[in-house]
Amino acid sequence: MVKPDSMVDGSDWNADILAIVRKYALQNAVEYNGLGQSGSVLGRILGERTDLRNRAIELKKLVSIEVDIANELASKEGVAAARKALEETNPEALNRQKQIKKIGLKELPNAEKGKVVLRFAPNPNGPLTLGHARGVTINSEYANLYDGKVVLRFDDTDSKVKPPIKEAYEWIEEDYKWLTGKKPDVVIKASDRMDMYLQYAEKMLKEGFGYVCRCTAKEFKQLRDNKKECPCRVKTSPENLSDWGLMKDGTLSEGSAVVRVKTSMDLPNPALRDWPALRIQHTLHPMVGDKYKVWPLLDFQSAIEDYEQGVTHIIRGKDLMDSTRKQTLLYAHLGWKYPETLYWGRVKIHEFGSFSTSGMRNDIEEGVYTGWDDPRLPTLRAFQRRGFDSDAMRDFWIDLGLTQKDIAVSLQTIEAFNSSKIDRKCERRTFVRNPELLKIQPEEGGDCLMTPLSINRHPMNSIEGVRVWELNDERIYLEKKDIEKKLIRLKDYADVEIKDSVATIQSYDKLDKRSIAHWLPISMAKKAILTIPKGEEIIIQEGVMENFEISKGSVVQLERVGYAIIESDNDADIIQLLWLHG
Ligand SMILES: [Zn+2]
């Protein structure tokens, strides 16, 4: 093979640049089985060498030459050859995800190794979703980087609008462990710590930086929006404590009083003016029943708890900037230093745009979905059930990093991360959809080769060993649409001509460019059902699967179909497969 020297495209690229171009061209050819693309290679080069961005147009020519060479190597001599060439010069480039991991997260401000405390604070009103996975991943990853710890805090003080589910506490701990591989360093429930929140509220009332407001929400809003104080603001501390007693003992009804934090009625942002900290809530709580009549609102509870847990860094959505501002005003009253705060923008996953935890809960109760692990749902339980790799999911979120930009991505991006993680670990199996039975026979005068076939467990041998097919019967399964092609090659076996439900062997060697069909000898075929979640639908595909080492819970790549997990018991009469992705 002729490699271009630095003058081939007429430019004077130095050896460094040439090496980088070759590295990414080979990497792309390996990742896409000899179908590497110049655009994507150029993108990676300019990501590493920002200094070349003003020479992108010239660089493009060189990239296109090198991409052609790398693709040719991969398709003619095999991806293994391209992989080997890359390994010789740039072994680190073989694992692209690892590289991303290193650059995905920026440094935390004012972080001291061994002293960083982060927190992940879900409402236990359902198990964790794909969106929660971001918080778990980013916080736990920073804890790893700084030898710090993560507090898993259940923010379960709203028993009215988003009531907690008793079982969800455990589900969330399990989901956390699945995603990170370990338990959180600290686990607390806000509902366990109510007495402390109420003591802080009393301190506010005693020391005069909080008051019990008995105006209606509408009255207060009207005053607040006109920068006017409400009449409750000037109450003395004994008056406030007396109203506080009526709130706590259940005398006052829901909505008739709140405790407010005194800020200033002149603040430019109306939401910050004397914001509400605690309210009356008489609904039963799944963990503490009717023990408390007054409950903290999230901004207050979270502010107190971050201090109590020694949280050093808060990572939250940019839509919560007002929470930071409110809490900072409260911290000033208490003489505390507010944690470092970082923000991220929204990430919308196209396929799951409209799901909410409360919505899913309703639909499950109404039987629309079979449970929290229904494969159509964006819960971590559903991803786990389908055979997603938790490292791949972490890589996906780390790659997005902490940008404040709002991002919309497709599920396919996450699936691409997953493919790159699992492909080397997944054995191949044949699955013939809409199978029809054919007789196979030798050409007149010829012999039917009946010796067993040996087929690689993995096409690139990343899993060593072979699958052995016994050929002791004259009947085979083929997909209907392959039969209609008449002249096909049975993969790894022979070229055949099909006529009247009989396949006649023409040659064991590959004669021409006819299309290759996946097939199964009847001795190796077992009935199988593939369940494919597609949006709101469930698609069922029936077929026969290669009956070779069927193991419940393992993810296999069904050749030409996609990845799927085996859900049935090893000795079941019908193999149940659940679709992962293509
Ligand atoms: Zn008032």
Coordinates of C-alpha atoms and ligand atoms in Angstrom, one line a residue:
M1 CA 0.0 0.0 0.0
V2 CA 1.3 3.4 -0.9
K3 CA 1.1 6.0 1.8
P4 CA 1.3 9.6 0.8
D5 CA 4.3 11.6 1.9
S6 CA 3.9 15.0 3.2
M7 CA 3.9 16.5 -0.3
V8 CA 1.2 14.4 -1.9
D9 CA -1.6 17.0 -1.6
G10 CA 0.8 19.8 -2.4
S11 CA 0.9 21.2 1.2
D12 CA 3.8 21.2 3.5
W13 CA 2.3 19.4 6.5
N14 CA 4.8 18.3 9.0
A15 CA 5.2 14.9 10.4
D16 CA 3.2 15.7 13.6
I17 CA 0.2 16.8 11.7
L18 CA 0.4 13.8 9.4
A19 CA 0.6 11.5 12.4
I20 CA -2.6 13.1 14.0
V21 CA -4.5 12.8 10.7
R22 CA -3.5 9.1 10.4
K23 CA -4.4 8.4 14.0
Y24 CA -8.0 9.7 13.6
A25 CA -8.5 8.2 10.2
L26 CA -7.6 4.8 11.5
Q27 CA -9.6 5.3 14.6
N28 CA -12.7 6.2 12.6
A29 CA -12.2 3.3 10.2
V30 CA -12.0 0.9 13.1
E31 CA -15.1 2.3 14.8
Y32 CA -17.2 2.3 11.7
N33 CA -15.9 -1.0 10.1
G34 CA -14.1 0.6 7.2
L35 CA -16.7 3.3 6.6
G36 CA -14.8 6.2 8.3
Q37 CA -15.9 9.7 7.3
S38 CA -13.7 12.7 6.5
G39 CA -16.1 15.1 8.3
S40 CA -16.0 13.3 11.6
V41 CA -12.2 12.8 11.3
L42 CA -11.6 16.4 10.6
G43 CA -13.8 17.3 13.6
R44 CA -11.7 15.2 15.9
I45 CA -8.5 16.7 14.6
L46 CA -9.6 20.2 15.1
G47 CA -10.8 19.3 18.5
E48 CA -7.3 18.2 19.5
R49 CA -5.4 20.9 17.5
T50 CA -7.4 24.1 17.7
D51 CA -4.4 25.9 16.1
L52 CA -5.2 24.1 12.8
R53 CA -8.8 25.5 12.7
N54 CA -7.7 28.3 10.3
R55 CA -6.3 25.8 7.9
A56 CA -9.3 23.5 7.9
I57 CA -9.9 23.8 4.1
E58 CA -6.3 22.8 3.2
L59 CA -6.4 20.1 5.9
K60 CA -9.5 18.6 4.4
K61 CA -7.6 17.3 1.4
L62 CA -5.1 15.5 3.5
V63 CA -7.8 14.1 5.7
S64 CA -9.8 12.7 2.8
I65 CA -6.6 10.9 1.4
E66 CA -5.9 9.4 4.8
V67 CA -9.5 8.4 5.4
D68 CA -9.6 6.6 2.0
I69 CA -6.4 4.7 2.9
A70 CA -7.6 3.7 6.3
N71 CA -11.0 2.6 5.0
E72 CA -9.4 0.5 2.3
L73 CA -7.1 -1.1 4.8
A74 CA -10.1 -2.0 7.1
S75 CA -12.3 -3.3 4.3
K76 CA -9.6 -5.2 2.4
E77 CA -7.5 -6.6 5.2
G78 CA -10.1 -6.5 7.9
V79 CA -10.9 -4.1 10.8
A80 CA -8.4 -6.1 12.9
A81 CA -5.6 -5.0 10.6
A82 CA -6.6 -1.3 11.0
R83 CA -6.9 -1.8 14.7
K84 CA -3.4 -3.3 14.7
A85 CA -2.0 -0.4 12.7
L86 CA -3.5 2.0 15.2
E87 CA -2.3 0.1 18.2
E88 CA 1.3 0.4 16.9
T89 CA 1.3 4.1 16.8
N90 CA -1.5 5.3 19.1
P91 CA -2.7 2.6 21.4
E92 CA -4.6 5.2 23.5
A93 CA -6.8 6.1 20.5
L94 CA -8.3 2.6 20.5
N95 CA -10.4 3.6 23.5
R96 CA -12.0 6.8 22.5
Q97 CA -14.5 6.9 25.4
K98 CA -11.7 6.9 27.9
Q99 CA -10.2 10.0 26.2
I100 CA -13.5 11.8 26.5
K101 CA -13.7 10.9 30.1
K102 CA -10.6 12.8 30.9
I103 CA -11.7 16.0 29.2
G104 CA -15.4 15.8 29.9
L105 CA -15.5 17.5 33.3
K106 CA -13.9 20.8 34.0
E107 CA -12.3 21.4 37.4
L108 CA -14.4 22.3 40.4
P109 CA -13.7 25.8 41.7
N110 CA -12.1 25.9 45.1
A111 CA -12.0 22.2 45.5
E112 CA -9.5 20.6 47.9
K113 CA -8.7 16.9 47.5
G114 CA -10.3 14.8 50.2
K115 CA -12.7 17.6 51.3
V116 CA -15.2 17.8 48.6
V117 CA -18.8 17.0 49.6
L118 CA -21.5 16.8 46.9
R119 CA -25.1 15.8 47.0
F120 CA -27.7 14.2 44.8
A121 CA -31.2 14.9 46.1
P122 CA -34.1 13.2 44.3
N123 CA -37.8 13.2 45.4
P124 CA -38.6 9.5 46.1
N125 CA -41.8 9.6 44.1
G126 CA -40.5 6.9 41.7
P127 CA -37.3 5.2 40.7
L128 CA -34.5 7.1 38.9
T129 CA -34.9 8.1 35.3
L130 CA -32.4 8.9 32.5
G131 CA -32.5 12.5 33.6
H132 CA -31.5 11.7 37.2
A133 CA -28.6 9.6 35.8
R134 CA -27.0 12.9 34.9
G135 CA -27.0 14.1 38.5
V136 CA -25.8 10.8 39.8
T137 CA -23.0 10.5 37.2
I138 CA -21.7 14.0 37.5
N139 CA -21.7 14.2 41.3
S140 CA -20.2 10.7 41.8
E141 CA -17.6 11.4 39.1
Y142 CA -16.5 14.6 40.8
A143 CA -16.4 12.7 44.1
N144 CA -14.0 10.1 42.5
L145 CA -11.8 12.9 41.0
Y146 CA -11.4 14.7 44.3
D147 CA -11.6 11.7 46.8
G148 CA -14.7 13.3 48.1
K149 CA -18.1 12.0 49.0
V150 CA -21.7 12.1 47.7
V151 CA -24.7 12.5 50.0
L152 CA -27.8 10.8 48.7
R153 CA -30.6 12.9 50.2
F154 CA -34.2 12.1 49.8
D155 CA -36.1 15.4 49.4
D156 CA -39.4 13.9 50.6
T157 CA -41.2 16.9 52.2
D158 CA -43.9 17.3 49.6
S159 CA -46.6 14.8 50.4
K160 CA -49.3 16.7 48.5
V161 CA -48.3 17.4 44.8
K162 CA -45.5 14.8 44.4
P163 CA -46.1 12.4 47.2
P164 CA -43.2 10.0 48.0
I165 CA -43.6 6.2 47.5
K166 CA -42.4 4.1 50.4
E167 CA -40.6 1.6 48.1
A168 CA -38.9 4.3 46.0
Y169 CA -36.3 5.0 48.7
E170 CA -34.9 1.5 48.2
W171 CA -35.3 1.6 44.4
I172 CA -33.3 4.8 44.2
E173 CA -30.5 3.3 46.3
E174 CA -30.4 0.3 44.0
D175 CA -30.5 2.5 40.8
Y176 CA -27.6 4.6 42.3
K177 CA -25.6 1.5 42.9
W178 CA -26.3 0.1 39.4
L179 CA -25.1 3.3 37.8
T180 CA -22.0 4.0 39.9
G181 CA -21.0 0.5 41.0
K182 CA -21.1 1.5 44.6
K183 CA -23.3 2.8 47.4
P184 CA -23.6 6.5 48.1
D185 CA -21.3 7.6 51.0
V186 CA -24.1 9.0 53.1
V187 CA -27.9 8.5 52.8
I188 CA -30.4 10.7 54.6
K189 CA -34.1 11.3 54.4
A190 CA -35.5 14.8 54.9
S191 CA -38.5 13.3 56.7
D192 CA -36.2 11.8 59.3
R193 CA -34.8 15.3 60.1
M194 CA -38.0 17.3 60.5
D195 CA -37.3 18.3 64.1
M196 CA -34.1 20.0 63.1
Y197 CA -35.8 22.0 60.3
L198 CA -38.5 23.1 62.7
Q199 CA -35.9 24.2 65.3
Y200 CA -34.2 26.3 62.6
A201 CA -37.6 27.8 61.8
E202 CA -38.1 28.7 65.5
K203 CA -34.7 30.3 65.6
M204 CA -35.7 32.5 62.7
L205 CA -38.9 33.6 64.5
K206 CA -37.1 34.2 67.8
E207 CA -34.3 36.1 66.2
G208 CA -36.6 38.2 64.0
F209 CA -35.4 37.2 60.5
G210 CA -38.5 35.2 59.9
Y211 CA -42.2 35.7 60.5
V212 CA -45.5 33.9 60.3
C213 CA -47.5 35.4 57.4
R214 CA -51.3 34.8 57.5
C215 CA -52.1 36.7 54.4
T216 CA -53.6 34.7 51.5
A217 CA -51.2 33.9 48.7
K218 CA -53.0 36.4 46.5
E219 CA -52.9 39.2 49.0
F220 CA -49.2 38.7 49.6
K221 CA -48.3 38.6 45.9
Q222 CA -50.1 41.8 45.3
L223 CA -48.2 43.6 48.1
R224 CA -44.9 41.9 47.1
D225 CA -45.2 42.9 43.5
N226 CA -45.6 46.5 44.6
K227 CA -42.6 46.3 46.9
K228 CA -44.9 46.7 50.0
E229 CA -44.5 44.9 53.3
C230 CA -47.4 42.7 54.5
P231 CA -48.9 43.6 57.9
C232 CA -47.5 40.3 59.4
R233 CA -43.9 41.5 58.9
V234 CA -43.9 43.8 62.0
K235 CA -45.2 41.2 64.4
T236 CA -43.1 40.7 67.6
S237 CA -41.3 37.5 68.2
P238 CA -43.8 36.3 70.9
E239 CA -46.7 37.0 68.5
N240 CA -44.9 34.9 65.8
L241 CA -44.1 32.1 68.2
S242 CA -47.8 32.0 69.2
D243 CA -48.9 31.7 65.5
W244 CA -46.1 29.1 65.0
G245 CA -47.7 27.0 67.8
L246 CA -51.1 27.1 66.0
M247 CA -49.4 26.0 62.8
K248 CA -47.6 23.1 64.5
D249 CA -50.5 21.8 66.5
G250 CA -52.9 21.6 63.6
T251 CA -55.2 24.5 64.6
L252 CA -54.5 26.4 61.4
S253 CA -55.6 24.8 58.2
E254 CA -53.6 24.2 55.1
G255 CA -52.9 27.4 53.1
S256 CA -53.8 29.8 56.0
A257 CA -50.2 30.6 57.1
V258 CA -46.6 30.3 56.0
V259 CA -43.3 31.1 57.6
R260 CA -41.4 33.7 55.5
V261 CA -37.7 34.5 55.5
K262 CA -37.2 38.3 55.8
T263 CA -35.2 39.6 52.9
S264 CA -36.0 43.0 51.5
M265 CA -39.1 44.2 49.7
D266 CA -36.9 46.4 47.4
L267 CA -35.0 43.4 45.8
P268 CA -35.3 43.7 42.0
N269 CA -36.4 40.1 41.7
P270 CA -39.9 39.8 43.2
A271 CA -39.4 36.0 43.8
L272 CA -36.7 36.8 46.4
R273 CA -38.8 39.2 48.5
D274 CA -39.7 37.5 51.8
W275 CA -39.8 34.1 50.3
P276 CA -41.8 31.3 51.9
A277 CA -39.8 28.7 53.9
L278 CA -42.4 26.5 55.7
R279 CA -46.0 25.7 55.1
I280 CA -48.9 23.8 56.6
Q281 CA -49.5 20.3 55.1
H282 CA -52.0 17.9 56.7
T283 CA -51.7 15.1 54.2
L284 CA -50.3 11.7 55.5
H285 CA -46.6 11.1 54.8
P286 CA -45.7 7.5 53.9
M287 CA -42.7 7.5 56.3
V288 CA -43.9 9.6 59.3
G289 CA -47.7 9.6 58.9
D290 CA -49.4 12.6 60.5
K291 CA -46.6 13.4 63.0
Y292 CA -46.0 16.9 61.5
K293 CA -48.4 19.6 60.4
V294 CA -45.8 22.0 59.3
W295 CA -43.3 21.1 56.5
P296 CA -40.4 23.0 55.0
L297 CA -40.5 24.0 51.4
L298 CA -37.6 22.7 49.3
D299 CA -35.5 25.9 49.2
F300 CA -35.5 26.0 53.0
Q301 CA -35.0 22.3 53.7
S302 CA -32.3 22.0 51.1
A303 CA -30.4 25.1 52.3
I304 CA -30.4 23.8 56.0
E305 CA -29.4 20.3 55.0
D306 CA -26.5 21.4 52.7
Y307 CA -25.1 23.2 55.6
E308 CA -25.6 20.4 58.0
Q309 CA -24.0 17.9 55.7
G310 CA -21.0 20.2 54.9
V311 CA -21.8 20.3 51.2
T312 CA -19.0 22.1 49.5
H313 CA -20.3 22.1 45.9
I314 CA -23.8 22.1 44.5
I315 CA -24.4 21.2 40.9
R316 CA -27.9 22.1 39.7
G317 CA -30.0 23.2 36.7
K318 CA -29.7 26.8 35.7
D319 CA -33.5 27.1 36.2
L320 CA -32.6 26.9 40.0
M321 CA -30.6 30.1 40.0
D322 CA -33.3 31.7 42.1
S323 CA -33.0 29.0 44.7
T324 CA -29.3 29.8 45.0
R325 CA -30.2 33.5 45.5
K326 CA -32.9 32.8 48.1
Q327 CA -30.7 30.4 50.0
T328 CA -27.8 32.8 50.0
L329 CA -30.0 35.4 51.6
L330 CA -30.9 32.8 54.3
Y331 CA -27.3 31.9 54.8
A332 CA -26.5 35.6 55.4
H333 CA -28.9 35.6 58.3
L334 CA -27.4 32.5 59.8
G335 CA -23.8 33.7 59.2
W336 CA -23.0 30.7 57.0
K337 CA -20.9 30.5 53.8
Y338 CA -22.8 29.3 50.8
P339 CA -21.4 26.3 48.8
E340 CA -19.8 26.8 45.4
T341 CA -22.5 26.4 42.9
L342 CA -22.3 25.2 39.3
Y343 CA -25.1 25.1 36.8
W344 CA -26.1 23.0 33.8
G345 CA -28.6 23.6 31.0
R346 CA -31.4 21.3 30.2
V347 CA -30.9 18.1 28.2
K348 CA -33.8 16.9 26.2
I349 CA -33.8 13.4 24.9
H350 CA -36.1 13.5 21.9
E351 CA -37.7 10.1 22.4
F352 CA -38.5 10.8 26.0
G353 CA -39.4 14.5 25.9
S354 CA -42.9 14.2 27.5
F355 CA -42.3 11.7 30.4
S356 CA -42.6 12.8 34.1
T357 CA -42.3 10.6 37.1
S358 CA -45.8 11.4 38.3
G359 CA -47.2 10.8 34.8
M360 CA -45.5 7.4 34.6
R361 CA -46.8 6.5 38.0
N362 CA -50.4 7.1 36.9
D363 CA -49.9 5.2 33.6
I364 CA -48.5 2.2 35.5
E365 CA -51.4 2.2 37.9
E366 CA -53.8 2.4 35.0
G367 CA -52.1 -0.5 33.2
V368 CA -50.7 1.5 30.3
Y369 CA -47.2 0.2 31.2
T370 CA -46.4 -3.1 32.8
G371 CA -44.2 -1.6 35.6
W372 CA -41.3 0.8 36.2
D373 CA -39.1 -1.4 34.1
D374 CA -41.4 -1.4 31.1
P375 CA -38.9 -1.1 28.1
R376 CA -40.8 1.9 26.7
L377 CA -40.0 4.0 29.8
P378 CA -36.9 6.2 30.4
T379 CA -36.3 4.7 33.9
L380 CA -32.9 3.3 34.8
R381 CA -34.7 0.0 35.6
A382 CA -35.9 -0.2 32.0
F383 CA -32.4 0.5 30.7
Q384 CA -30.9 -2.0 33.0
R385 CA -33.5 -4.6 32.0
R386 CA -32.8 -4.1 28.3
G387 CA -29.1 -4.7 28.9
F388 CA -27.7 -1.2 28.8
D389 CA -24.2 -0.9 30.1
S390 CA -24.0 1.5 33.1
D391 CA -20.5 2.7 32.1
A392 CA -21.8 3.7 28.7
M393 CA -24.5 5.7 30.3
R394 CA -22.0 7.4 32.6
D395 CA -19.8 8.1 29.6
F396 CA -22.7 9.7 27.8
W397 CA -23.4 12.2 30.6
I398 CA -19.7 12.9 31.2
D399 CA -19.3 13.7 27.6
L400 CA -22.1 16.3 27.7
G401 CA -20.3 17.8 30.7
L402 CA -21.5 20.8 32.5
T403 CA -22.5 23.2 29.8
Q404 CA -25.1 25.8 30.5
K405 CA -26.4 25.5 27.0
D406 CA -29.7 23.7 26.5
I407 CA -29.1 20.6 24.5
A408 CA -31.4 18.2 22.6
V409 CA -30.0 14.8 21.8
S410 CA -31.5 11.6 20.4
L411 CA -31.5 8.3 22.2
Q412 CA -29.3 7.1 19.3
T413 CA -26.4 9.0 20.8
I414 CA -26.7 7.1 24.0
E415 CA -27.1 3.9 22.0
A416 CA -23.9 4.7 20.1
F417 CA -22.0 5.1 23.5
N418 CA -23.5 1.7 24.5
S419 CA -22.5 0.0 21.2
S420 CA -18.9 1.1 21.6
K421 CA -18.9 -0.3 25.2
I422 CA -20.7 -3.7 24.6
D423 CA -19.8 -4.7 21.0
R424 CA -16.5 -6.4 22.0
K425 CA -18.3 -8.3 24.8
C426 CA -21.3 -9.5 22.8
E427 CA -21.4 -12.9 21.2
R428 CA -23.1 -13.2 17.8
R429 CA -26.1 -15.4 17.2
T430 CA -28.3 -15.9 14.1
F431 CA -31.9 -14.9 14.3
V432 CA -34.1 -15.7 11.2
R433 CA -37.3 -13.6 11.1
N434 CA -40.4 -14.9 9.3
P435 CA -38.6 -18.2 8.8
E436 CA -39.5 -20.7 6.0
L437 CA -38.3 -24.2 5.8
L438 CA -36.3 -25.3 2.7
K439 CA -34.7 -28.5 1.7
I440 CA -31.0 -28.2 0.9
Q441 CA -29.5 -30.6 -1.7
P442 CA -26.1 -31.0 -3.5
E443 CA -25.9 -30.1 -7.2
E444 CA -26.5 -33.1 -9.3
G445 CA -23.7 -35.6 -8.9
G446 CA -22.1 -33.5 -6.0
D447 CA -22.0 -34.2 -2.3
C448 CA -23.7 -32.3 0.5
L449 CA -21.0 -31.3 2.9
M450 CA -22.2 -32.6 6.2
T451 CA -19.2 -31.8 8.4
P452 CA -20.0 -29.3 11.3
L453 CA -19.5 -25.6 10.6
S454 CA -17.4 -23.5 12.9
I455 CA -18.3 -19.9 13.2
N456 CA -16.6 -17.3 15.2
R457 CA -18.3 -16.2 18.4
H458 CA -17.3 -12.6 17.5
P459 CA -16.3 -11.5 14.0
M460 CA -13.2 -9.7 15.2
N461 CA -12.4 -12.4 17.7
S462 CA -12.6 -10.1 20.7
I463 CA -14.3 -13.2 22.2
E464 CA -12.3 -16.2 21.4
G465 CA -13.7 -19.5 20.2
V466 CA -16.3 -20.8 17.8
R467 CA -20.0 -21.8 17.6
V468 CA -20.3 -25.2 16.2
W469 CA -23.3 -26.0 13.9
E470 CA -24.1 -29.7 13.4
L471 CA -25.4 -30.3 9.9
N472 CA -27.2 -33.5 10.2
D473 CA -30.5 -32.7 8.5
E474 CA -31.4 -31.6 5.0
R475 CA -33.7 -28.8 6.1
I476 CA -32.8 -25.2 6.8
Y477 CA -34.6 -22.0 7.8
L478 CA -34.4 -18.9 5.7
E479 CA -36.1 -15.5 5.9
K480 CA -38.9 -15.2 3.3
K481 CA -37.4 -12.1 1.7
D482 CA -34.1 -13.9 1.2
I483 CA -35.8 -16.9 -0.5
E484 CA -37.3 -14.5 -3.0
K485 CA -33.8 -13.5 -4.2
K486 CA -33.3 -16.9 -5.7
L487 CA -29.4 -16.7 -5.9
I488 CA -27.9 -16.2 -2.5
R489 CA -24.9 -17.2 -0.4
L490 CA -25.7 -18.9 2.9
K491 CA -23.5 -17.2 5.3
D492 CA -20.3 -19.1 6.2
Y493 CA -21.4 -22.0 4.1
A494 CA -22.3 -22.1 0.4
D495 CA -23.7 -20.4 -2.7
V496 CA -27.1 -21.7 -3.5
E497 CA -29.9 -21.5 -6.1
I498 CA -33.4 -21.6 -4.7
K499 CA -36.3 -23.1 -6.7
D500 CA -39.6 -24.6 -5.5
S501 CA -38.6 -24.6 -1.8
V502 CA -35.3 -26.4 -2.6
A503 CA -31.9 -24.8 -2.2
T504 CA -29.3 -26.4 -4.5
I505 CA -25.7 -26.0 -3.6
Q506 CA -23.7 -24.5 -6.4
S507 CA -20.4 -24.0 -4.7
Y508 CA -18.8 -23.9 -1.2
D509 CA -16.5 -21.1 -2.3
K510 CA -17.8 -17.6 -2.9
L511 CA -18.4 -17.4 -6.7
D512 CA -19.8 -13.9 -7.1
K513 CA -21.2 -10.8 -5.4
R514 CA -24.6 -12.3 -4.6
S515 CA -26.1 -11.2 -1.3
I516 CA -25.4 -13.1 1.9
A517 CA -28.3 -14.5 3.8
H518 CA -28.5 -15.5 7.5
W519 CA -29.8 -19.0 7.8
L520 CA -30.1 -21.8 10.3
P521 CA -30.0 -25.6 9.9
I522 CA -33.1 -27.1 11.5
S523 CA -30.9 -28.9 14.0
M524 CA -29.7 -25.5 15.4
A525 CA -33.0 -23.6 15.4
K526 CA -35.2 -22.8 18.4
K527 CA -38.3 -20.8 18.3
A528 CA -37.8 -17.2 19.5
I529 CA -39.8 -14.1 20.1
L530 CA -38.2 -10.7 19.9
T531 CA -40.0 -7.8 21.7
I532 CA -39.1 -4.4 20.3
P533 CA -40.3 -1.2 22.2
K534 CA -40.9 1.5 19.7
G535 CA -42.3 4.8 21.1
E536 CA -45.6 3.9 22.7
E537 CA -45.8 0.6 20.8
I538 CA -44.5 -2.9 21.4
I539 CA -43.6 -4.7 18.2
I540 CA -43.3 -8.5 18.3
Q541 CA -41.2 -10.4 15.8
E542 CA -41.3 -14.1 15.7
G543 CA -38.5 -16.3 14.3
V544 CA -36.0 -18.9 15.0
M545 CA -32.8 -18.3 16.9
E546 CA -29.5 -20.2 16.8
N547 CA -29.7 -22.7 19.7
F548 CA -26.2 -22.4 20.9
E549 CA -25.4 -21.5 24.6
I550 CA -28.6 -19.7 25.4
S551 CA -28.0 -17.9 28.7
K552 CA -30.6 -15.9 30.5
G553 CA -29.6 -12.3 31.1
S554 CA -26.9 -12.2 28.5
V555 CA -26.8 -9.6 25.7
V556 CA -26.1 -11.0 22.2
Q557 CA -25.9 -9.4 18.8
L558 CA -28.5 -11.0 16.5
E559 CA -26.6 -10.7 13.2
R560 CA -28.1 -8.2 10.8
V561 CA -30.8 -7.4 13.4
G562 CA -29.3 -5.8 16.5
Y563 CA -28.5 -6.3 20.1
A564 CA -31.0 -8.0 22.4
I565 CA -31.1 -9.5 25.8
I566 CA -32.2 -13.1 26.5
E567 CA -35.0 -12.9 29.1
S568 CA -36.3 -16.5 29.2
D569 CA -34.9 -19.4 31.2
N570 CA -32.1 -21.4 29.6
D571 CA -34.3 -24.4 29.1
A572 CA -37.5 -22.6 28.0
D573 CA -39.3 -23.9 24.9
I574 CA -39.4 -20.5 23.3
I575 CA -36.5 -18.0 23.6
Q576 CA -37.8 -14.6 24.8
L577 CA -35.6 -11.7 23.5
L578 CA -35.9 -8.1 24.4
W579 CA -34.6 -5.5 22.0
L580 CA -31.7 -3.3 23.1
H581 CA -30.8 -1.3 20.0
G582 CA -29.5 -1.7 16.5
Ligands
ZN1 ZN -48.7 38.5 55.7

